[in-house]
Each structure stands twice: as C-alpha cells, then as structure tokens.
mmCIF file with all atom_site columns, C-alpha atoms in Angstrom:
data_model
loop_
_atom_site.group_PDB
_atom_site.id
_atom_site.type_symbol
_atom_site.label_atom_id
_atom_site.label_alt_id
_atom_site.label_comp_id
_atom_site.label_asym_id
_atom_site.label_entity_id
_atom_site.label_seq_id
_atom_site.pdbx_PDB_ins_code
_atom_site.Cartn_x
_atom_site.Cartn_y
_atom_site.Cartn_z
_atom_site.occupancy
_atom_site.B_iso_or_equiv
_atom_site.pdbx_formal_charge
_atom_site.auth_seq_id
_atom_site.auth_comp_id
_atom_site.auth_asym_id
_atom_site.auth_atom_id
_atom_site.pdbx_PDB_model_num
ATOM 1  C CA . UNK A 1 1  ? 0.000  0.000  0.000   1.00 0.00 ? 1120 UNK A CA 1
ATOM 2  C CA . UNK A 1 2  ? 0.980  3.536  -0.897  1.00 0.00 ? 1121 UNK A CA 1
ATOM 3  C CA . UNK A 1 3  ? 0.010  6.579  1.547   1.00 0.00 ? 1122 UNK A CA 1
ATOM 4  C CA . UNK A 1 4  ? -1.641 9.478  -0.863  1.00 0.00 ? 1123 UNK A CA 1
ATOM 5  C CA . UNK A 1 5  ? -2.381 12.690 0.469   1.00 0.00 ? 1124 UNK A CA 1
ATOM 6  C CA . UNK A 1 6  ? -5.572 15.485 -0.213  1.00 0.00 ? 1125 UNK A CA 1
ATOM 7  C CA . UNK A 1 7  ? -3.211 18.256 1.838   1.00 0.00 ? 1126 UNK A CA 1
ATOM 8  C CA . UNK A 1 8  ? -2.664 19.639 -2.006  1.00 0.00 ? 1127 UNK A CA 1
ATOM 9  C CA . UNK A 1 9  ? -6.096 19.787 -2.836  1.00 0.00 ? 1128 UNK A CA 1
ATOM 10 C CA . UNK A 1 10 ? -7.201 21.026 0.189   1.00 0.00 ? 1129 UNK A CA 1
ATOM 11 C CA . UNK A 1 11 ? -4.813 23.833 0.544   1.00 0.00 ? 1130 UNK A CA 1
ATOM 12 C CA . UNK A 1 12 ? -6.486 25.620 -2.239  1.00 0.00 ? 1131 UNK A CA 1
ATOM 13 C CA . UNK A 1 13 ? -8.290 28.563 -1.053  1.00 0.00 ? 1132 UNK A CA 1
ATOM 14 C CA . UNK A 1 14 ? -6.822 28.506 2.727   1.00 0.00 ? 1133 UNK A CA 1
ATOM 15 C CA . UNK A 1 15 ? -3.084 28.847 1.778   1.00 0.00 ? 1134 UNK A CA 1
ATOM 16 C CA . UNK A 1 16 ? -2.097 31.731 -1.316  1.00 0.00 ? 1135 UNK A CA 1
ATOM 17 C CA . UNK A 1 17 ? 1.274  29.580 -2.157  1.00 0.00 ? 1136 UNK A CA 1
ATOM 18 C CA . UNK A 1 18 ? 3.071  26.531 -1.548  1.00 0.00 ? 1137 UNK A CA 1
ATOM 19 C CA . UNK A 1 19 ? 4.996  28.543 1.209   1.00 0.00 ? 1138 UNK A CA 1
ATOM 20 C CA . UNK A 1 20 ? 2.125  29.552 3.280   1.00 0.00 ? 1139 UNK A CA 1
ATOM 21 C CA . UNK A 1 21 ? 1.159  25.758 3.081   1.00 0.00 ? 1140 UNK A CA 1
ATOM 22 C CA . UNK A 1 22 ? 5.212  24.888 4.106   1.00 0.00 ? 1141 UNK A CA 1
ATOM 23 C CA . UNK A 1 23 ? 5.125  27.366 6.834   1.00 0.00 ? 1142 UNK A CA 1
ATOM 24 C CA . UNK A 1 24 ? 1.750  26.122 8.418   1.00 0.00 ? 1143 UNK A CA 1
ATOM 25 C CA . UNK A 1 25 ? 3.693  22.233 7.844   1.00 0.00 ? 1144 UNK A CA 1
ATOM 26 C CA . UNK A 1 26 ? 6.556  23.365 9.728   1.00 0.00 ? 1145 UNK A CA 1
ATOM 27 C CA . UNK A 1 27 ? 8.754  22.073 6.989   1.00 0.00 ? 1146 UNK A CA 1
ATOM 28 C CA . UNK A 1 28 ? 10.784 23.685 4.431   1.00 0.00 ? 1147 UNK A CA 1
ATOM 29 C CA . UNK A 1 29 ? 9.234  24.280 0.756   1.00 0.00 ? 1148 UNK A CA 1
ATOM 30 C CA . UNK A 1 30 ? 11.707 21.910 -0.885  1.00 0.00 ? 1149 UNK A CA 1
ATOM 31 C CA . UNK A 1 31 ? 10.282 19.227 1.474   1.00 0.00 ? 1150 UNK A CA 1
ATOM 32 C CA . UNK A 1 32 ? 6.574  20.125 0.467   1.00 0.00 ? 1151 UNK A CA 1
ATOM 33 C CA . UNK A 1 33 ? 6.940  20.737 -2.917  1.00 0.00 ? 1152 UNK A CA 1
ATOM 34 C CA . UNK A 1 34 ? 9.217  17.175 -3.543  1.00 0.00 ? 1153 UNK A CA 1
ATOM 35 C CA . UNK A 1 35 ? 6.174  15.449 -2.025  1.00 0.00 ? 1154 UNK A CA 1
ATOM 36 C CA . UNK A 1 36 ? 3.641  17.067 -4.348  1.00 0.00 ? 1155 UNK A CA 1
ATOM 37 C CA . UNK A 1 37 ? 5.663  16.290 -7.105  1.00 0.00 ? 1156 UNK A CA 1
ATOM 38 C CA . UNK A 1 38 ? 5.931  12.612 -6.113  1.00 0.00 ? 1157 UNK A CA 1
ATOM 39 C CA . UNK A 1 39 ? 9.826  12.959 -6.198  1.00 0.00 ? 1158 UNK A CA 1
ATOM 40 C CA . UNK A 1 40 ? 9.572  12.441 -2.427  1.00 0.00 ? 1159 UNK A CA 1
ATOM 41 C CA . UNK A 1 41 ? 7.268  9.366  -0.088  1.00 0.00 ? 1160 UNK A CA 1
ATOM 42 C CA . UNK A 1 42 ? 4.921  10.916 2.993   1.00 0.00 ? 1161 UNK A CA 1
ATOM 43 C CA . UNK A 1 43 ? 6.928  10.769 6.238   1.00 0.00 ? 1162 UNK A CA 1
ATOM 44 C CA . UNK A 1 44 ? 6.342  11.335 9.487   1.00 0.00 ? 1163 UNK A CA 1
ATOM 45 C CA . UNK A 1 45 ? 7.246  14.778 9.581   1.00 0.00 ? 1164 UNK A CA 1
ATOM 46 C CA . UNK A 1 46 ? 4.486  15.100 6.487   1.00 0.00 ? 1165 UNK A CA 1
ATOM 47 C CA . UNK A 1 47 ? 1.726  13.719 8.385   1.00 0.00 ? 1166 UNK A CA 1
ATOM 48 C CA . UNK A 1 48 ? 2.618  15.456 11.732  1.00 0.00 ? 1167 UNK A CA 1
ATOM 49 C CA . UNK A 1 49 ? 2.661  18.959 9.347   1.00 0.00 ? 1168 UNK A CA 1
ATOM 50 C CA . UNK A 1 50 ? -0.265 18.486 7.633   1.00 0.00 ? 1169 UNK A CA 1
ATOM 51 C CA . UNK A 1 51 ? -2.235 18.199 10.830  1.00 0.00 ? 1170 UNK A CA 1
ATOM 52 C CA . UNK A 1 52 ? -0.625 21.466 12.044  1.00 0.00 ? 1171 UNK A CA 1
ATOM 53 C CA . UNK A 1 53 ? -1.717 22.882 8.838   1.00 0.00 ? 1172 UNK A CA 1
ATOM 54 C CA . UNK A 1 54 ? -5.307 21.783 9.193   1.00 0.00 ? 1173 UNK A CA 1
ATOM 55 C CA . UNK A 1 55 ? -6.173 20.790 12.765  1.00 0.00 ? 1174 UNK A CA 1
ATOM 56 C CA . UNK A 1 56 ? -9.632 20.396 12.005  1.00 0.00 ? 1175 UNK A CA 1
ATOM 57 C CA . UNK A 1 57 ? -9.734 17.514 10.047  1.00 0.00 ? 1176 UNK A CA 1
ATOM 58 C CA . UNK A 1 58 ? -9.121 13.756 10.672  1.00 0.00 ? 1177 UNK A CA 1
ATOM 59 C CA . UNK A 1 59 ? -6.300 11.556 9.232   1.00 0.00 ? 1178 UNK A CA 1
ATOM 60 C CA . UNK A 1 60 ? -8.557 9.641  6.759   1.00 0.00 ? 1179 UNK A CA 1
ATOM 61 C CA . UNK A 1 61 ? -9.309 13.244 5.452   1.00 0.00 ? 1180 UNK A CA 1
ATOM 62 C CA . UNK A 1 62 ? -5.722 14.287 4.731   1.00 0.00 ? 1181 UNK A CA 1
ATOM 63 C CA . UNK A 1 63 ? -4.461 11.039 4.027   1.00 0.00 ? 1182 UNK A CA 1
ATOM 64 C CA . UNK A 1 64 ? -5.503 7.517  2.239   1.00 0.00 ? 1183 UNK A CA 1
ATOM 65 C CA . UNK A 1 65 ? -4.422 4.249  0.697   1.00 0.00 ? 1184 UNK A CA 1
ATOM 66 C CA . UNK A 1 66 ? -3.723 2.933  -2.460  1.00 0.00 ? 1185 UNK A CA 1
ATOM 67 C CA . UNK A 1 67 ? -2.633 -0.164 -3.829  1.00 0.00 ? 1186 UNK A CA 1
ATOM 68 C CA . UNK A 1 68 ? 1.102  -0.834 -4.882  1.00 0.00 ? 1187 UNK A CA 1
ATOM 69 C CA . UNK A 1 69 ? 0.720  -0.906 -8.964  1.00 0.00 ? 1188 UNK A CA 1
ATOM 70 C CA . UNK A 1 70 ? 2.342  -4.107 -9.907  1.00 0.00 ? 1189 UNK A CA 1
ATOM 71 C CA . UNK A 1 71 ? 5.834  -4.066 -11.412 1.00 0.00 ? 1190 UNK A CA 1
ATOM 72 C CA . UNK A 1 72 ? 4.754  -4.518 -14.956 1.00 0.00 ? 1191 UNK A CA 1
ATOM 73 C CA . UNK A 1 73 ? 2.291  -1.760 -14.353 1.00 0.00 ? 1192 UNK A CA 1
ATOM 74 C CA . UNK A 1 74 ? 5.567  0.468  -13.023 1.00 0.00 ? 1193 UNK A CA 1
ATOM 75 C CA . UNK A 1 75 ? 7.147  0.258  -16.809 1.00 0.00 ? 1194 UNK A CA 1
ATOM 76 C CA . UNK A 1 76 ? 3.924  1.295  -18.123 1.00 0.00 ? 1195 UNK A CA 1
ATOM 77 C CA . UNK A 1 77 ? 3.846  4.756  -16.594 1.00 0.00 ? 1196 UNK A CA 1
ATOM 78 C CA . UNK A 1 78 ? 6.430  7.080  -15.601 1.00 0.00 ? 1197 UNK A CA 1
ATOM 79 C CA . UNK A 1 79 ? 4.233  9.949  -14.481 1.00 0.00 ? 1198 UNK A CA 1
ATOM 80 C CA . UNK A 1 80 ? 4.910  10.508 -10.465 1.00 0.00 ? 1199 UNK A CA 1
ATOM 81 C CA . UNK A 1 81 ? 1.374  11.510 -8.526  1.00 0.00 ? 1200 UNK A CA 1
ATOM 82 C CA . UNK A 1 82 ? 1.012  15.480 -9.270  1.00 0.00 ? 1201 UNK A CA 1
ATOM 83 C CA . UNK A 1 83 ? -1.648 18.074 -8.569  1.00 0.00 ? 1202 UNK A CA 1
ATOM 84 C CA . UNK A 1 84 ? -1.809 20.414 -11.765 1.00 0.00 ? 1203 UNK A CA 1
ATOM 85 C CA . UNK A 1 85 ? -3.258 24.045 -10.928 1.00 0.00 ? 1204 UNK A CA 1
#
C-alpha cells in the first residue's frame, strides 16, 4: 500500500502559495513541494505537518491508501502523482 495525500487539494483557497502551506507544515518548501511532485514518499514529519496545517480535520481526510501498482504496471507509466493548478 501507498500513503496518498488530499493536503494539495485542500490547501487551495486557505493557503495563497506553496509557502504559506510549508510554513503552516513546519517544513521547508523543498520538502513540500518534492512530495507534491511525487519525487519524495509521505513521512512522518508530512503527516505530523499536515495536521498542524489543518487541525480540524481527521487523518482519513488528509491522508488515504492505495494499492502498490504491480511491477509490470511500473514500466507502463512514468508519471509521479502530481496536482496540476
């Protein structure tokens, strides 16, 4: 299983930039930005900032699941997960 996150989409309209959102995190924007881009798996440190970021709201609403794609799926498809805006 592969931790996904909604922080992106849910950022929109509560944070201007990227670097409101990274300051609310606690984290640097490199950090933030490398996980948006996919270049970078969900820590601890992620999850921890994205409940600073939006205390209001549960776990399963930042965060869910998805299956591992299987290998031969991985040659497939090169495109890391990415919010476009």
């Amino acid at each position: 299983m592969i931790i996904k996150t909604r922080v992106f989409e849910m950022a929109d309209g509560k944070y201007q930039n990227l670097s409101d959102l990274a300051r609310a995190m606690g984290l640097s924007v490199s950090q933030v930005y490398r996980v948006r881009m996919g270049k970078r798996g969900i820590n601890e440190k992620f999850i921890i900032g994205a409940k600073k970021a939006f205390p209001n709201h549960r776990l399963d609403e930042l965060f869910y699941f998805q299956p591992e794609p299987d290998k031969s799926d991985l040659a497939k498809t090169s495109t890391p997960n990415r919010i476009i805006t």
